[in-house]
Coordinates of C-alpha atoms in Angstrom, one line a residue:
X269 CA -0.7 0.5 33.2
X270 CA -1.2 -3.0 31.6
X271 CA 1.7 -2.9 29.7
X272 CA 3.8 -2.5 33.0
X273 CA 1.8 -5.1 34.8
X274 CA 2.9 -7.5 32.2
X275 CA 6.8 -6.4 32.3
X276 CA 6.8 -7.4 35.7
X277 CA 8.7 -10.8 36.5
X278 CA 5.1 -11.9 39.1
X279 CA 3.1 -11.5 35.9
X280 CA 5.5 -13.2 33.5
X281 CA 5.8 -16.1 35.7
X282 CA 1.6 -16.2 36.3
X283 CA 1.3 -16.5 32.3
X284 CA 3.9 -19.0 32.3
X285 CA 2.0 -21.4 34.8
X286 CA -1.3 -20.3 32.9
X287 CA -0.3 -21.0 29.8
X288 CA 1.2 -24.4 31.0
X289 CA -2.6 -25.4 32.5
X290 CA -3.5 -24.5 29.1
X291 CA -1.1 -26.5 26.6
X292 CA -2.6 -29.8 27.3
X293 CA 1.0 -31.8 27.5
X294 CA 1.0 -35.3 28.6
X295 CA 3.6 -37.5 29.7
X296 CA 6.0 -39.1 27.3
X297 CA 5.5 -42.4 28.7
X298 CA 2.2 -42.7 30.5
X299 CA 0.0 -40.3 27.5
X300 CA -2.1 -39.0 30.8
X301 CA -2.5 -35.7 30.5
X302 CA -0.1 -33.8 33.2
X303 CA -1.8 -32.7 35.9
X304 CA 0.5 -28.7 36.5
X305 CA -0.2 -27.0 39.5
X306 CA -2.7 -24.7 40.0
X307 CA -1.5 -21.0 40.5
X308 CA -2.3 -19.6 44.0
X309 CA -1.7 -16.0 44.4
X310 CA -2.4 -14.0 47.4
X311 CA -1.4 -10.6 48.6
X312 CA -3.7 -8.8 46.7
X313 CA -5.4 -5.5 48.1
X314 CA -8.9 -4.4 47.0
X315 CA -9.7 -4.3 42.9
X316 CA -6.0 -5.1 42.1
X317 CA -7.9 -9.0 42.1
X318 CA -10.1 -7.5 39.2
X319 CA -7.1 -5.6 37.9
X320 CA -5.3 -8.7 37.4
X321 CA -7.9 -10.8 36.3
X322 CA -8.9 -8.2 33.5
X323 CA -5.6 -8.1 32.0
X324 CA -5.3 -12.2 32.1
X325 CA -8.6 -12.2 30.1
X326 CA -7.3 -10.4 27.6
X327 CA -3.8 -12.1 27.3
X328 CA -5.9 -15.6 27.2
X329 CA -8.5 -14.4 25.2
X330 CA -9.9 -17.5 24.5
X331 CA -9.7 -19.4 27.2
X332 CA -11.8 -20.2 30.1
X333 CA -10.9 -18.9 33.6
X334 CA -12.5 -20.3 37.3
X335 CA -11.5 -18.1 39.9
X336 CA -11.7 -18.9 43.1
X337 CA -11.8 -16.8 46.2
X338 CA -11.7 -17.3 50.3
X339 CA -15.2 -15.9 51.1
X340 CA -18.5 -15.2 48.7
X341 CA -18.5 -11.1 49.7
X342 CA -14.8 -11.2 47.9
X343 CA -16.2 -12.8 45.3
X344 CA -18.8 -10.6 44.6
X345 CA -16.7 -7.8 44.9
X346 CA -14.5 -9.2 42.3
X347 CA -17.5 -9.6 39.9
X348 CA -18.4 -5.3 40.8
X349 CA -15.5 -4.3 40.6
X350 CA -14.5 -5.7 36.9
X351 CA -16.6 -3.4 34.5
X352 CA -14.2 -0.8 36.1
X353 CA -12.0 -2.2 34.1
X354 CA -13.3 -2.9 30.9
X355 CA -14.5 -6.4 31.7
X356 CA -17.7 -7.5 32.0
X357 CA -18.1 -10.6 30.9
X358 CA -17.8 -12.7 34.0
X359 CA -20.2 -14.5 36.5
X360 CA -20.8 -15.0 39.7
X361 CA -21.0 -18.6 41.5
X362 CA -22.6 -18.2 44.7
X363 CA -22.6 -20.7 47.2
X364 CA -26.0 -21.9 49.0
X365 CA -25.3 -20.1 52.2
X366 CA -27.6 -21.8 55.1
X367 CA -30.6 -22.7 52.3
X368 CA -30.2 -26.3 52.8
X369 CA -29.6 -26.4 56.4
X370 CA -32.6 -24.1 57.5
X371 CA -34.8 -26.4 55.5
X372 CA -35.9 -23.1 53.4
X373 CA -35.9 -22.0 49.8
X374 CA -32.6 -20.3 48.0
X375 CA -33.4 -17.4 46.6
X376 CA -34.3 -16.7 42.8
X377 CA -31.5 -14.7 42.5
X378 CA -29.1 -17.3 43.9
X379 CA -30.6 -20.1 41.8
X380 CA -30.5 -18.3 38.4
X381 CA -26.7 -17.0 38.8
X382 CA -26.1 -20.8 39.3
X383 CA -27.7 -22.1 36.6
X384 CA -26.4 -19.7 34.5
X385 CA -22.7 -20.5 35.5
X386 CA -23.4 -24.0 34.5
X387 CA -25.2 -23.2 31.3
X388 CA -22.0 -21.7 30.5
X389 CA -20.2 -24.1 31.1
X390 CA -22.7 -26.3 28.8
X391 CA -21.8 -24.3 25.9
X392 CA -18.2 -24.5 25.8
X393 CA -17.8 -21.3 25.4
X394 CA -14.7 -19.2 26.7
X395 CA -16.7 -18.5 30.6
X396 CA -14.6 -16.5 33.6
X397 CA -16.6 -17.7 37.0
X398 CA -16.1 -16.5 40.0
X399 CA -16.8 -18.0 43.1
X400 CA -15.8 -18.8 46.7
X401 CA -14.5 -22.1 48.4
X402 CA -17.7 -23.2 50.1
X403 CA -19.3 -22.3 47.1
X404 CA -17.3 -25.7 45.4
X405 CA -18.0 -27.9 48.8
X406 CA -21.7 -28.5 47.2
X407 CA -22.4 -30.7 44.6
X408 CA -23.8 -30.0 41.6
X409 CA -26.4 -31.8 39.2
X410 CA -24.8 -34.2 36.8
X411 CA -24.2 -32.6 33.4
X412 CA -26.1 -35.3 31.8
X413 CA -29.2 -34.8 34.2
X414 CA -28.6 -30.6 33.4
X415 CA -28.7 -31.3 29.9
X416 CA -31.7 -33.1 29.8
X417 CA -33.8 -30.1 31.7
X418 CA -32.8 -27.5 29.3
X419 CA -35.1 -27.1 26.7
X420 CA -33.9 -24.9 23.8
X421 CA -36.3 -23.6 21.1
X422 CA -36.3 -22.5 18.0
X423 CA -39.0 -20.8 15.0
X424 CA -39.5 -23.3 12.4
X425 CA -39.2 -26.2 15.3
X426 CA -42.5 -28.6 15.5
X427 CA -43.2 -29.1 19.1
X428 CA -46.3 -30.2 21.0
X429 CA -46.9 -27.4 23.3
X430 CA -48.0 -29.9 25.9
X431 CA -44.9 -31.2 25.6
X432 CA -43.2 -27.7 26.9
X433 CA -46.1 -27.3 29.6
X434 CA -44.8 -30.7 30.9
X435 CA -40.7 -30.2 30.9
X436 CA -41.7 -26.8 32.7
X437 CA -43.4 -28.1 35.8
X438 CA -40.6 -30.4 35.9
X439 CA -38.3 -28.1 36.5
X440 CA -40.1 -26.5 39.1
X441 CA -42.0 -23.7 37.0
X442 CA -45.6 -22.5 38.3
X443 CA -48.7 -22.3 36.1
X444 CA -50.6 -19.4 36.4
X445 CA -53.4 -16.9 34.3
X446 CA -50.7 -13.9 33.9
X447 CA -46.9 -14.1 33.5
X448 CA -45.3 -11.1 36.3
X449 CA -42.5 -12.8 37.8
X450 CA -39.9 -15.3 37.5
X451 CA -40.5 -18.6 37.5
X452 CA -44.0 -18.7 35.8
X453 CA -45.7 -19.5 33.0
X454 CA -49.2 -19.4 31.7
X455 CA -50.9 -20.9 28.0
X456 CA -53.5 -18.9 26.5
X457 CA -54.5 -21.2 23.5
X458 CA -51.4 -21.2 20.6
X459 CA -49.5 -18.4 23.1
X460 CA -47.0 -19.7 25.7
X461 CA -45.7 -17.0 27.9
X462 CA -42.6 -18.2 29.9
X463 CA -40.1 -15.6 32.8
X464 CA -36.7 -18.4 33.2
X465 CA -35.3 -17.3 35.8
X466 CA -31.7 -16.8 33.6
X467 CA -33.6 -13.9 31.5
X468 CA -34.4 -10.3 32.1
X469 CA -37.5 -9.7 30.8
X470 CA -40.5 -13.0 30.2
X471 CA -40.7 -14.4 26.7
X472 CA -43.8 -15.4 24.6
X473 CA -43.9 -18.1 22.0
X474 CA -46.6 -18.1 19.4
X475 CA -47.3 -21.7 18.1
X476 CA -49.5 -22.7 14.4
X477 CA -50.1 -25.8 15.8
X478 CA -46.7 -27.9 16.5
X479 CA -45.0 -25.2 15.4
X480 CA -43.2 -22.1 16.5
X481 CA -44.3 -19.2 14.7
X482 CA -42.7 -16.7 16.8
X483 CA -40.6 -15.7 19.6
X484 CA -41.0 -12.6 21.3
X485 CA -40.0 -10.7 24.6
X486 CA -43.1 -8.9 26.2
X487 CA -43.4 -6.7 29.1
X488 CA -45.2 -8.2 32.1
X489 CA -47.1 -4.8 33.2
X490 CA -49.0 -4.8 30.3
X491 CA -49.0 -7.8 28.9
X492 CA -48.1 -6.5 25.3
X493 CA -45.3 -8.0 23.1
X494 CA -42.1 -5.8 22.7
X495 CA -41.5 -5.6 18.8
X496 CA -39.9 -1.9 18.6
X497 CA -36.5 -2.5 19.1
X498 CA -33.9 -4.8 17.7
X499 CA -33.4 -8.0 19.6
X500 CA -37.2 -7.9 20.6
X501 CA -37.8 -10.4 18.4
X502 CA -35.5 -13.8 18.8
X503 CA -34.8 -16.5 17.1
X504 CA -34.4 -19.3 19.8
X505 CA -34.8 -19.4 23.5
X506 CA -33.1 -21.7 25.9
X507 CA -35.4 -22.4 28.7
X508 CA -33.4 -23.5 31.9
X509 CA -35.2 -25.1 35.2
X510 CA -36.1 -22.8 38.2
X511 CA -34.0 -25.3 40.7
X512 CA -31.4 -27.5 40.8
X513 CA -33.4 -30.1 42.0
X514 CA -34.9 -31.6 39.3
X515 CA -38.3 -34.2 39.5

């Protein structure tokens, strides 16, 4: 089925304009970079948009894709609809809904698929976001301002714990006795536990000292560190605010 997608004369002319955005070329006599259109495309019934988009992945393997949709639910249907075929590596960029203007809270869940899109995006990596149009109306922190409040960590690195306590309240984090959910963290002598709000499961880092002995997942009903499996056991964390407003 791919194969005949890409004989098709609407594909061919797609990777064309794609590959174009790609290249880089700038003009002969002016050395800016040229500015090529951006491909619109419309049309489209239900997962054909993940369809396509899986197959462009793979022909741009490397590159970086932001897709961008009329409304958040297409969006998100996109991002569901993908492992269906064979893609999974995408992420959602949701928009704020009516957070700001009801003078209420966004949601965790909003807040960390966010951040996470622009962590990506920090990392250079090859990312695929998708997202909606009023989704892009909002600005964003400045990259410089997002760099700054990410705090990555490594074994072997001499920190002062304090120093971690402190760039976690910044960034909106709560202190409490016992990690359970995200967006908390609690010190118990050399033992930092930490839930970001961009991970899965909380993390605990074991200090001698300055220094970072260990770094460990641990599971929040019992409080115990998770060494059993592979990948229990890490060797850096990245720890990421819990808003995008940062003090």
């Amino acid at each position: 089925m791919k194969d005949l997608l890409r004989q098709t004369g609407t594909y061919q002319s797609l990777v064309e304009s794609l590959a174009s955005q790609f290249s880089g070329s700038k003009d002969s006599i002016s050395n800016r970079q040229i500015d090529f259109p951006k491909p619109w495309l419309r049309g489209l019934p239900g997962a054909s948009i993940s369809y396509l988009l899986s197959v462009l992945a793979a022909d741009f393997e490397d590159k970086s894709f932001l897709v961008v949709l009329p409304s958040q639910d297409e969006a998100e249907k996109v991002i569901q609809d993908l492992p269906a075929y064979h893609f999974e590596e995408a992420y959602l960029f949701p928009e704020w809904q009516n957070f700001l203007y009801d003078g209420i809270s966004p949601t965790k869940k909003v807040v960390a698929e966010r951040l996470i899109c622009l962590h990506q995006l920090l990392k250079k990596d090859r990312t695929v976001i998708v997202t909606s149009i009023k989704a892009l109306m909002h600005k964003i922190l400045p990259k410089s301002i997002l760099e700054s409040a990410l705090l990555t960590l490594h074994i072997g690195d001499e920190i002062d714990p304090d120093e971690v306590l402190e760039q976690l309240l910044r960034g909106g984090y709560q202190r409490v006795d016992l990690v359970e959910v995200k967006g908390e963290f609690a010190r118990r002598g050399d033992i930092l536990d930490v839930y970001p709000l961009t991970a899965d499961t909380p993390i605990r880092i074991e200090f001698f000292g300055d220094e970072i002995n260990a770094i460990r997942f641990f599971e929040p009903a019992s409080q115990r560190s998770m060494t059993n499996k592979i990948g229990d056991r890490l060797d850096s964390i990245t720890l990421s605010p819990v808003r995008e407003i940062i003090l």
